[in-house]
MMTF fields as JSON, N, C-alpha, C and O atoms, coordinates in Angstrom:
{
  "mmtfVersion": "1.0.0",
  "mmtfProducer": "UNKNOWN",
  "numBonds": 547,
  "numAtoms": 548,
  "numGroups": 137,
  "numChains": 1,
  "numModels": 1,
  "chainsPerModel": [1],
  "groupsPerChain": [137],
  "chainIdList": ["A"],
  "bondAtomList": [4, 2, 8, 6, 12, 10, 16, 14, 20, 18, 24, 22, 28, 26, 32, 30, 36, 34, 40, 38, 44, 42, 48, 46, 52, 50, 56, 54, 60, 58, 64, 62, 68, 66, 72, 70, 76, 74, 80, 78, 84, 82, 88, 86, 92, 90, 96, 94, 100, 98, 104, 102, 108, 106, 112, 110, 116, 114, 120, 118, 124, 122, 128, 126, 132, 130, 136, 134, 140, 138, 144, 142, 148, 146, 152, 150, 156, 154, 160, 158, 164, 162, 168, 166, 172, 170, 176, 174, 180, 178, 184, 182, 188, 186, 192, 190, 196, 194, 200, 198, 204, 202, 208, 206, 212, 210, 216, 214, 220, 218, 224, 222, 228, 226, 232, 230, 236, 234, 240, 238, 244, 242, 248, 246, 252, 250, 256, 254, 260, 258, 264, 262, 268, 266, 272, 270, 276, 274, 280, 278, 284, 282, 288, 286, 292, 290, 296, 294, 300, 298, 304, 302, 308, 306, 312, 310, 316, 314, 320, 318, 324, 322, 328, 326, 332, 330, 336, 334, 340, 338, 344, 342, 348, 346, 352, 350, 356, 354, 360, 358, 364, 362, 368, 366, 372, 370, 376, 374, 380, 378, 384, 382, 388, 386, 392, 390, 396, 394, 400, 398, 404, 402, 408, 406, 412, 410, 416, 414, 420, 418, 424, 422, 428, 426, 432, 430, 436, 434, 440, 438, 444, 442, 448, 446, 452, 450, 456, 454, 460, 458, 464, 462, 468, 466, 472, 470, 476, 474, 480, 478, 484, 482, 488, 486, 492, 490, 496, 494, 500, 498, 504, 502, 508, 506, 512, 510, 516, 514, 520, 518, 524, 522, 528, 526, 532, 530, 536, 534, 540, 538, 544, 542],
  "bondOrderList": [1, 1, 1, 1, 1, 1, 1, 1, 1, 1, 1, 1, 1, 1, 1, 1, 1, 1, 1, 1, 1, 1, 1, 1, 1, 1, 1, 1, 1, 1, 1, 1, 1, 1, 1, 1, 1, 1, 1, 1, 1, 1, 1, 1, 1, 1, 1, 1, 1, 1, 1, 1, 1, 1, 1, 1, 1, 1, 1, 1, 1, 1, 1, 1, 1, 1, 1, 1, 1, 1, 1, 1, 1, 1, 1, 1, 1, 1, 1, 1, 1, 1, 1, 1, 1, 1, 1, 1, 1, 1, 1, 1, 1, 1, 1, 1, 1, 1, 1, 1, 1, 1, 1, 1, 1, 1, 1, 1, 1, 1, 1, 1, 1, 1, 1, 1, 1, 1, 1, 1, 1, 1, 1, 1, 1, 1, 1, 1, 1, 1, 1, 1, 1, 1, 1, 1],
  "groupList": [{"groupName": "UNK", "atomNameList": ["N", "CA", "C", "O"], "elementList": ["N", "C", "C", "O"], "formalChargeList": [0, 0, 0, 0], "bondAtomList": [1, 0, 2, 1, 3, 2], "bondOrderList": [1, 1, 2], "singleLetterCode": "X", "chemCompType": "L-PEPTIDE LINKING"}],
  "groupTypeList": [0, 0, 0, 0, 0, 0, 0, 0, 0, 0, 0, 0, 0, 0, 0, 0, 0, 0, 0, 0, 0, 0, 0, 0, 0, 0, 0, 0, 0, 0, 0, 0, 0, 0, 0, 0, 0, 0, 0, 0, 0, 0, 0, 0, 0, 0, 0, 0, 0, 0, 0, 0, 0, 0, 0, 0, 0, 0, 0, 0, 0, 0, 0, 0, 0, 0, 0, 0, 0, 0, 0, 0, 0, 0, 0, 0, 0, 0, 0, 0, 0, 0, 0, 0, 0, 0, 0, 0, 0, 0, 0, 0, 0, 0, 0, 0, 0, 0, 0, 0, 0, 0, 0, 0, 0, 0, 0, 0, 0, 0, 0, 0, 0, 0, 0, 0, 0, 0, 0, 0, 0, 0, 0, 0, 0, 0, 0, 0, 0, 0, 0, 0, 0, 0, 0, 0, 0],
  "groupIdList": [1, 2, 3, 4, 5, 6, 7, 8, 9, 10, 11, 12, 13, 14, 15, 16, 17, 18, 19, 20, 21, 22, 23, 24, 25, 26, 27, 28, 29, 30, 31, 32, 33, 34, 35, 36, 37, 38, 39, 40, 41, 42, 43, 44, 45, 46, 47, 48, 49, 50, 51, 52, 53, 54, 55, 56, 57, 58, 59, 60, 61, 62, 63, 64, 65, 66, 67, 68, 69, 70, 71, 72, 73, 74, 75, 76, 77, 78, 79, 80, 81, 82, 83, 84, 85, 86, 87, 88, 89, 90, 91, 92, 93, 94, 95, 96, 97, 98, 99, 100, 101, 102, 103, 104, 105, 106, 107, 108, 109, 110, 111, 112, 113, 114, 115, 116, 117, 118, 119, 120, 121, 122, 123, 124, 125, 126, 127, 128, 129, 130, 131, 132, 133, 134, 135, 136, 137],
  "secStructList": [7, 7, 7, 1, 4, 4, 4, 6, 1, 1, 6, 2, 2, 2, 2, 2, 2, 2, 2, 2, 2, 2, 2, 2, 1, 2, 2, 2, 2, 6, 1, 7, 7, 7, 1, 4, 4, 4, 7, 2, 2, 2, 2, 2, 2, 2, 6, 6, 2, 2, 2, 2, 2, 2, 2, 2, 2, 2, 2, 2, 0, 0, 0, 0, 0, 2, 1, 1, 1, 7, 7, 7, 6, 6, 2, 2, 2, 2, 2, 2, 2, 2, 2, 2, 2, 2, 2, 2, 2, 2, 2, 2, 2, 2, 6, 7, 7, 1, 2, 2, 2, 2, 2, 2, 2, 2, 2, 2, 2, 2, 2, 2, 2, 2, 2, 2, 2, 2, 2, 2, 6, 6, 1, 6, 6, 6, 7, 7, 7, 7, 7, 7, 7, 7, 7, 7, 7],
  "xCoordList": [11.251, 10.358, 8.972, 8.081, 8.533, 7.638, 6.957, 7.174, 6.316, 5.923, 4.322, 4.105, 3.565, 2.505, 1.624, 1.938, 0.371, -0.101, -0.421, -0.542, -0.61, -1.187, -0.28, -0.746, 0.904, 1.77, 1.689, 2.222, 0.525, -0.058, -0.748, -0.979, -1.431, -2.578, -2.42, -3.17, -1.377, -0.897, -0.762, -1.159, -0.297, -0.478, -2.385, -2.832, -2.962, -4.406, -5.491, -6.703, -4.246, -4.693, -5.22, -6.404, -3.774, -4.635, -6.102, -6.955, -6.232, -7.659, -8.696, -9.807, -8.79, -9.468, -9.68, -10.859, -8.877, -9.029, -9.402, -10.142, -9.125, -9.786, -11.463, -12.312, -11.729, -13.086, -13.818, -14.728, -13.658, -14.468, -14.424, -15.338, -13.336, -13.739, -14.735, -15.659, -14.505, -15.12, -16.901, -17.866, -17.08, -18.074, -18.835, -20.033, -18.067, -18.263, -18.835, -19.811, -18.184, -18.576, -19.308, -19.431, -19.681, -20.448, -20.692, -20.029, -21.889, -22.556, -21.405, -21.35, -20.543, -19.229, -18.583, -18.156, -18.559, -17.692, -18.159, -17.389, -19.414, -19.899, -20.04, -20.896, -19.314, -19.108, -18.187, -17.18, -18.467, -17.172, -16.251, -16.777, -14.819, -13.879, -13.502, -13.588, -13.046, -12.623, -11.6, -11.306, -10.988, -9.875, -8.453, -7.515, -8.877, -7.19, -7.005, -5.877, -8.554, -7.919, -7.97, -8.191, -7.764, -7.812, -5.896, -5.41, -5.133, -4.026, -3.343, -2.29, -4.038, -3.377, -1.973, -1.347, -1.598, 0.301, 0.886, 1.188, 1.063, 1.669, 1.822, 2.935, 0.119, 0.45, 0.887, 1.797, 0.574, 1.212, 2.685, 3.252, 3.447, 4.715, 5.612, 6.536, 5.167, 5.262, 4.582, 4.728, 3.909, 3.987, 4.291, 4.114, 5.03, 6.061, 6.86, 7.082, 7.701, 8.483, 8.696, 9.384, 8.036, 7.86, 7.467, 7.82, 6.676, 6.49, 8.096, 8.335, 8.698, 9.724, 10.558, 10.959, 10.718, 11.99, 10.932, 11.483, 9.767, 9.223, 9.294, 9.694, 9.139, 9.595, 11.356, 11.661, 11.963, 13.265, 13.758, 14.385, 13.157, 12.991, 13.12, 13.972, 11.517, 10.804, 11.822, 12.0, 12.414, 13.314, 15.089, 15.992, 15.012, 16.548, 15.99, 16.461, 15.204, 14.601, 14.486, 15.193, 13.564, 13.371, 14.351, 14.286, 15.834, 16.933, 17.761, 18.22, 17.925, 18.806, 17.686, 17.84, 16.81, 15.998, 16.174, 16.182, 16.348, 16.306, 18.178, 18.658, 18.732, 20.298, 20.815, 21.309, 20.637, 20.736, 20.236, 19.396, 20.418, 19.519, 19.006, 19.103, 18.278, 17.43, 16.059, 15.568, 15.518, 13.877, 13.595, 13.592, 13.291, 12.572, 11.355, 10.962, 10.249, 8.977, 8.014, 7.036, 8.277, 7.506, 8.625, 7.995, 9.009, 10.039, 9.13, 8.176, 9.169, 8.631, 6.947, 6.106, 6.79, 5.45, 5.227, 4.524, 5.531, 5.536, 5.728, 4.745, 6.537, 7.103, 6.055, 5.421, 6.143, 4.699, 3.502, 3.229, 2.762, 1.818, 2.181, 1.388, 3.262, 4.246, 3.551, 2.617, 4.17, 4.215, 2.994, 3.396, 1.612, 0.713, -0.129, -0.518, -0.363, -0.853, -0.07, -0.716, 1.081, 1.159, 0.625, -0.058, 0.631, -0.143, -1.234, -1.775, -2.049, -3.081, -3.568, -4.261, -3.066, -3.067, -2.82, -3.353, -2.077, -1.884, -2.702, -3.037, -3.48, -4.819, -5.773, -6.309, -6.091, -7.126, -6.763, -7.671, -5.448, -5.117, -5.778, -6.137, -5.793, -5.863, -7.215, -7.649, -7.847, -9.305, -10.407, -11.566, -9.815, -10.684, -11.581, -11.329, -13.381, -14.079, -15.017, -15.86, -14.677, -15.131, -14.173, -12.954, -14.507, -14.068, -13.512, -12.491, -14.364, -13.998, -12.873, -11.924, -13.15, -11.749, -10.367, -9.339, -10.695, -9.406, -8.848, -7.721, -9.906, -9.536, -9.367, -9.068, -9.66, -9.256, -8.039, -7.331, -7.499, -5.961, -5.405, -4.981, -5.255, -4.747, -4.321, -3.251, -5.391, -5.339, -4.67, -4.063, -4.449, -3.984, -1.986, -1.094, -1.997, -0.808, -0.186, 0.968, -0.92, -0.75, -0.219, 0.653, -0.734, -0.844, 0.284, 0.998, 0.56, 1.738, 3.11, 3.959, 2.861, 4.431, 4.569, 5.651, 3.244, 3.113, 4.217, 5.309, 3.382, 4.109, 5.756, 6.403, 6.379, 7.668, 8.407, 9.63, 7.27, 8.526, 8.522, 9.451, 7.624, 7.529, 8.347, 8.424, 9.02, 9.678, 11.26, 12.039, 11.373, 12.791, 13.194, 14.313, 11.942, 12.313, 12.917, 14.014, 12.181, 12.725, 13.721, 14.576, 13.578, 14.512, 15.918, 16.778, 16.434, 17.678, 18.255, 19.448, 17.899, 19.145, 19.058, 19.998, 18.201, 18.813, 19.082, 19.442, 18.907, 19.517, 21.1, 21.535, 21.619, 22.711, 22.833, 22.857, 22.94, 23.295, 24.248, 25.181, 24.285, 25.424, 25.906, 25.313, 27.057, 27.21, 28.436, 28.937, 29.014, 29.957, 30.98, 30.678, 32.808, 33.451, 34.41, 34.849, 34.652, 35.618, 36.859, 37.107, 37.74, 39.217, 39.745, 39.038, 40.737, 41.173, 42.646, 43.715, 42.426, 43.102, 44.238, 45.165],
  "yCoordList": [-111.045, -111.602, -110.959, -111.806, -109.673, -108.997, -108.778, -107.767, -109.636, -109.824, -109.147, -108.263, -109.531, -109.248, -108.401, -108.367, -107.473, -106.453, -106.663, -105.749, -107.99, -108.099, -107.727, -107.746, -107.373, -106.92, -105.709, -105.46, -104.627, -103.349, -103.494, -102.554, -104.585, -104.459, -105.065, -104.981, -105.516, -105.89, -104.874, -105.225, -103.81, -102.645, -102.738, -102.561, -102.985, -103.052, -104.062, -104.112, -104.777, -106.012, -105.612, -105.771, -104.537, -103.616, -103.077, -103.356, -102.244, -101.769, -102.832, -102.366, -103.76, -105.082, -105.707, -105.66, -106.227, -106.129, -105.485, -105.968, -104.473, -103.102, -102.49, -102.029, -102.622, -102.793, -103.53, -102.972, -104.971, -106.261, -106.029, -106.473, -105.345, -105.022, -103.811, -103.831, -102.789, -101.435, -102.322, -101.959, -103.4, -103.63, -104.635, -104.513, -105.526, -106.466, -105.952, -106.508, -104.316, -103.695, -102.264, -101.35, -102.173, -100.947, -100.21, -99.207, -100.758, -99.982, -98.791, -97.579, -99.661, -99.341, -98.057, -97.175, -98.056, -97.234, -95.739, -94.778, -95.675, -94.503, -93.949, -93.075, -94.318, -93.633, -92.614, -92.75, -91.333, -90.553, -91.207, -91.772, -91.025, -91.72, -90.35, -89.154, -91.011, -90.073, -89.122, -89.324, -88.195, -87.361, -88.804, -89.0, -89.363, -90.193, -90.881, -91.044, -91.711, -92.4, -91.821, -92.625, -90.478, -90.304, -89.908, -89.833, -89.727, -89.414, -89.222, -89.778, -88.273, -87.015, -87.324, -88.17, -86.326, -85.772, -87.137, -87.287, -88.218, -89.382, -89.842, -89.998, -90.402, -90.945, -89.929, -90.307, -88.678, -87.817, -87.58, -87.422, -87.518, -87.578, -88.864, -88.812, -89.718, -91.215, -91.631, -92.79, -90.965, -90.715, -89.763, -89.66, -88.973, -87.888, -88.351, -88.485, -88.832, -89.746, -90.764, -90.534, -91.856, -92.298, -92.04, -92.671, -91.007, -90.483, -89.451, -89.235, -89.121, -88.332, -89.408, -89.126, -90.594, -91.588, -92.007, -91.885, -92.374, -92.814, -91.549, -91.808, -90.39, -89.116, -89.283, -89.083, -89.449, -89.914, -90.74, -90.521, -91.843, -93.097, -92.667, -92.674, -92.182, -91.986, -91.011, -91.066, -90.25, -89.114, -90.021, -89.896, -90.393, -91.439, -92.208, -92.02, -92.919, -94.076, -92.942, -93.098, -92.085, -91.22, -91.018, -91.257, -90.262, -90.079, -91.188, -91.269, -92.065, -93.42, -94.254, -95.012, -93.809, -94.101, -93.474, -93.885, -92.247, -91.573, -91.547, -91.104, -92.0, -91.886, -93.368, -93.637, -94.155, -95.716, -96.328, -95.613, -97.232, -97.766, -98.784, -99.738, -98.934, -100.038, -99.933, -98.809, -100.741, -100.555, -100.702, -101.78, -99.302, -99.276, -99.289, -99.173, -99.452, -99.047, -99.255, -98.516, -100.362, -101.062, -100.13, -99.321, -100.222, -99.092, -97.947, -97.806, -97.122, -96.015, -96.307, -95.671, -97.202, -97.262, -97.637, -96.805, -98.375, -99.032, -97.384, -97.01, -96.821, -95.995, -94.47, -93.839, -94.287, -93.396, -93.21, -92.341, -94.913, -95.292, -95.07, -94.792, -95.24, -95.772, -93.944, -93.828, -92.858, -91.878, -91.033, -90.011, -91.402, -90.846, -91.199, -90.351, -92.709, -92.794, -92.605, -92.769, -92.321, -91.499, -90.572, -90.438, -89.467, -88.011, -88.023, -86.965, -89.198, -89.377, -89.57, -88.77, -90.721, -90.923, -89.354, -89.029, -88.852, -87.853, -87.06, -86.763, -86.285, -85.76, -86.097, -85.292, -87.876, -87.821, -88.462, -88.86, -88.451, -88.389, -86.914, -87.068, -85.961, -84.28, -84.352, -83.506, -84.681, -84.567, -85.74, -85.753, -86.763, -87.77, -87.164, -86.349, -88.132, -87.451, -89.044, -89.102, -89.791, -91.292, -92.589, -92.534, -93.139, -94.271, -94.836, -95.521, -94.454, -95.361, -94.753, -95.336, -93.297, -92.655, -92.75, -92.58, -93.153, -93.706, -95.154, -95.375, -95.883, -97.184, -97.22, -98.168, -95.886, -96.157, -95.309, -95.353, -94.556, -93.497, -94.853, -95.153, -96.058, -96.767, -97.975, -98.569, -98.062, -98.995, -98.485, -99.222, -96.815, -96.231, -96.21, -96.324, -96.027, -96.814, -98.051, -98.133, -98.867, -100.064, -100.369, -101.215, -99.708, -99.596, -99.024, -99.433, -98.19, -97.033, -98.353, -98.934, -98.404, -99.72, -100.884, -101.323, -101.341, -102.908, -102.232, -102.646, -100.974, -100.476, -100.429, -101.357, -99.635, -99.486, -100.831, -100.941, -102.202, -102.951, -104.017, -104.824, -104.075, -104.593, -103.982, -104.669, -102.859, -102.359, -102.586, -102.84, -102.297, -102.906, -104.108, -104.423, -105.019, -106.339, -106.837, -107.389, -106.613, -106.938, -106.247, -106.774, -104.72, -104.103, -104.04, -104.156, -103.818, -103.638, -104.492, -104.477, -105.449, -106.686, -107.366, -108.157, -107.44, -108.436, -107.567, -108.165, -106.313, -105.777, -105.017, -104.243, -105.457, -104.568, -103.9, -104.296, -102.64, -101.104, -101.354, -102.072, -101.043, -101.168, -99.409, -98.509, -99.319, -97.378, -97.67, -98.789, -96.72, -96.56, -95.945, -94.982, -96.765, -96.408, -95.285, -95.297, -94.392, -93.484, -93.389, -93.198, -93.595, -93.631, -92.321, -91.318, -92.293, -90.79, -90.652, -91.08, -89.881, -90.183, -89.244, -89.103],
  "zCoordList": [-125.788, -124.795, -124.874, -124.826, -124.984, -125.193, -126.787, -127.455, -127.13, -128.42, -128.587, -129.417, -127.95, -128.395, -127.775, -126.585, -128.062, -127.304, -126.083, -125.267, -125.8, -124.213, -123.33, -122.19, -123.39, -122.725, -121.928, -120.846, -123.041, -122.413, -121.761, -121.0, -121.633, -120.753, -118.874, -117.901, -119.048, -117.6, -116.417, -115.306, -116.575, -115.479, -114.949, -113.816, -115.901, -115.705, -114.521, -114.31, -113.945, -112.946, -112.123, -111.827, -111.191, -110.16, -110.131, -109.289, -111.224, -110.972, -111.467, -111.211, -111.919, -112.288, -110.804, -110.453, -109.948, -108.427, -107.629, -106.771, -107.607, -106.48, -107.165, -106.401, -108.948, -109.133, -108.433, -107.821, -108.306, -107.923, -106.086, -105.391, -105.536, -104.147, -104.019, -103.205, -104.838, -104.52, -104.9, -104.227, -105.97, -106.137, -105.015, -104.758, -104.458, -103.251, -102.322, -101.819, -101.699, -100.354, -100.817, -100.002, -101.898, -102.456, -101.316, -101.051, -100.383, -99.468, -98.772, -98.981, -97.881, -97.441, -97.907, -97.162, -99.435, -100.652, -100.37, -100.392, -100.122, -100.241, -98.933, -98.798, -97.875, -96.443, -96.521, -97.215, -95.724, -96.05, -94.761, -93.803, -94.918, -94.39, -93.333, -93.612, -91.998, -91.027, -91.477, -92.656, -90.957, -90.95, -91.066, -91.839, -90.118, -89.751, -90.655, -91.122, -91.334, -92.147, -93.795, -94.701, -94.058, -95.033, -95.107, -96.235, -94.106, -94.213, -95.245, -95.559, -95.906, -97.311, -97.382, -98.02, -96.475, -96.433, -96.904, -98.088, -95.912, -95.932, -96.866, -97.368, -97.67, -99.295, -100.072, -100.809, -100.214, -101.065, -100.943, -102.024, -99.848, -99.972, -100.611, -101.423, -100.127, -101.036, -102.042, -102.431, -102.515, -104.09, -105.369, -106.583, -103.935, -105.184, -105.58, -106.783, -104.446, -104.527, -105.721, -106.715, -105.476, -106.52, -107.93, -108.927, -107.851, -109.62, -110.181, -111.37, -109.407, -109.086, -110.069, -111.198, -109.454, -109.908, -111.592, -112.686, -111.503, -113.3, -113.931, -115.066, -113.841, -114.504, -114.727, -115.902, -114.265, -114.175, -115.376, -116.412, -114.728, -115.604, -117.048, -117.936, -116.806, -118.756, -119.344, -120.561, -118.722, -119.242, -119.434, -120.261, -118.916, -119.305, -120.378, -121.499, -120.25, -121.194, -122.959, -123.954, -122.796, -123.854, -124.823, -126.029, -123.758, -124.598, -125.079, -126.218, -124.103, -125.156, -126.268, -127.226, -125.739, -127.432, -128.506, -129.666, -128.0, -129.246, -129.678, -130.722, -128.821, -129.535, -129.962, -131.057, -129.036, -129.464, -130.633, -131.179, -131.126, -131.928, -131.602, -132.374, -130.339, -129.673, -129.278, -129.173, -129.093, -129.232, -127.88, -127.285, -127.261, -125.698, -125.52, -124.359, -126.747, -126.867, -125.745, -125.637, -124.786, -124.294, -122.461, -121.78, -122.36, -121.006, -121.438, -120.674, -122.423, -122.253, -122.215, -121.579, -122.895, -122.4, -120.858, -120.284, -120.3, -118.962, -118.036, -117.397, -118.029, -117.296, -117.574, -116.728, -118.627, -119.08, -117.918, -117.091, -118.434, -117.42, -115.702, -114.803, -115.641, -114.276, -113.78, -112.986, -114.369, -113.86, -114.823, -115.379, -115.021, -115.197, -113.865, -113.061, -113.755, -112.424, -111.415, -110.38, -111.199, -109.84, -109.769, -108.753, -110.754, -110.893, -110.802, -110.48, -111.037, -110.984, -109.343, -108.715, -108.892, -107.768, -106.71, -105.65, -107.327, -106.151, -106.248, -105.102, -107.239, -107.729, -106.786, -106.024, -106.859, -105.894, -104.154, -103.425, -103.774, -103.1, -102.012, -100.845, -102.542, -102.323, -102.531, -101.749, -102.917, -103.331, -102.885, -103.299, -101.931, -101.517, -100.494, -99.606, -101.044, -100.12, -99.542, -98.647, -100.115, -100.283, -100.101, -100.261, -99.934, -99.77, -100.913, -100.965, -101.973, -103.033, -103.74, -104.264, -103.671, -104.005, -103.712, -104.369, -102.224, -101.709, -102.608, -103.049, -102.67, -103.444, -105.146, -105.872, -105.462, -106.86, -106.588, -107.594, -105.653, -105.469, -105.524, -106.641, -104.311, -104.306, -105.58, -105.708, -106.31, -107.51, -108.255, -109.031, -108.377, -109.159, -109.023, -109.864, -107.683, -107.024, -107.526, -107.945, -107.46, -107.668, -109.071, -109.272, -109.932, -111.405, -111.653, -112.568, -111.03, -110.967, -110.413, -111.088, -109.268, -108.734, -109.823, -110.213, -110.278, -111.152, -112.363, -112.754, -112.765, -114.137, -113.727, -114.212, -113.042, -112.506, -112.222, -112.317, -111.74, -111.449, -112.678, -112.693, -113.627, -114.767, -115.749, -116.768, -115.785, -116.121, -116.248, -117.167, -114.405, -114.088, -113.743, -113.338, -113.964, -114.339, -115.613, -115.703, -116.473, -117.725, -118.391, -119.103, -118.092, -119.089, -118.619, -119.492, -116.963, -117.136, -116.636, -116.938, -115.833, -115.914, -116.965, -117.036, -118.016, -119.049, -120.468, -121.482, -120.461, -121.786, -121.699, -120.846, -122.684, -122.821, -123.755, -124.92, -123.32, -123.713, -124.831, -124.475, -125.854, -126.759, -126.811, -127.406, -126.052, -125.889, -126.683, -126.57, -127.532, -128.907, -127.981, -127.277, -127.963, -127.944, -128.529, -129.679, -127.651, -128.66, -127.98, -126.79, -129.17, -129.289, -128.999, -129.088, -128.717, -129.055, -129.866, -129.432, -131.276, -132.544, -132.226, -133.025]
}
């Protein structure tokens, strides 16, 4: 199903959207944002979380690649991305001083869930695992 490179470039929607807003309300972008609504803790705990499970992921995915003989190229890529922008996201999660920062944490989010569920869309309800029976002689 996944044939050709444009396939990488799909996690990329999010921030293609949240550009064209951060560019729409520019003025806006560059306000510093109150205490309440910068609520650190909250997104950062829900996005450990989540980078927690694509670290997971990429680390299951990694090893039956490397023992199987099936081609995950595109899972580990997906999931990679999946859990770089969470890290990313949580980086400037901790470090927002702008508005716009907030909106690229969030795109970065976004990029991060798109990657994760593009992932577990395609790869595990429709592939099957071929795992090697052993007998016992």
């Amino acid at each position: 199903m996944f044939t050709g490179n444009y396939f990488y470039f799909f996690p990329l929607l999010p921030l293609v959207s949240r550009s064209l807003l951060c560019i729409k309300h520019w003025g806006h972008m560059s306000e510093i944002p109150s205490e309440e609504e910068q609520d650190r803790e909250s997104h950062r705990s829900h996005i450990l979380t989540l980078a927690g499970f694509s670290f997971t992921g990429l680390l299951a995915i990694a090893v039956l690649d490397a023992t199987l003989v099936q081609d995950f190229r595109f899972a580990v890529y997906y999931l990679l991305v999946s859990f770089l922008c969470y890290l990313s996201a949580l980086n400037f999660q901790g470090y927002k001083s702008k508005r716009w920062h907030d909106q690229l944490a969030t795109a970065l989010m976004d990029v991060a869930s798109l990657s994760l569920m593009i992932n577990d869309n395609y790869y595990f309800p429709s592939t099957t695992i071929k795992i090697p029976v052993f007998s016992p002689s």
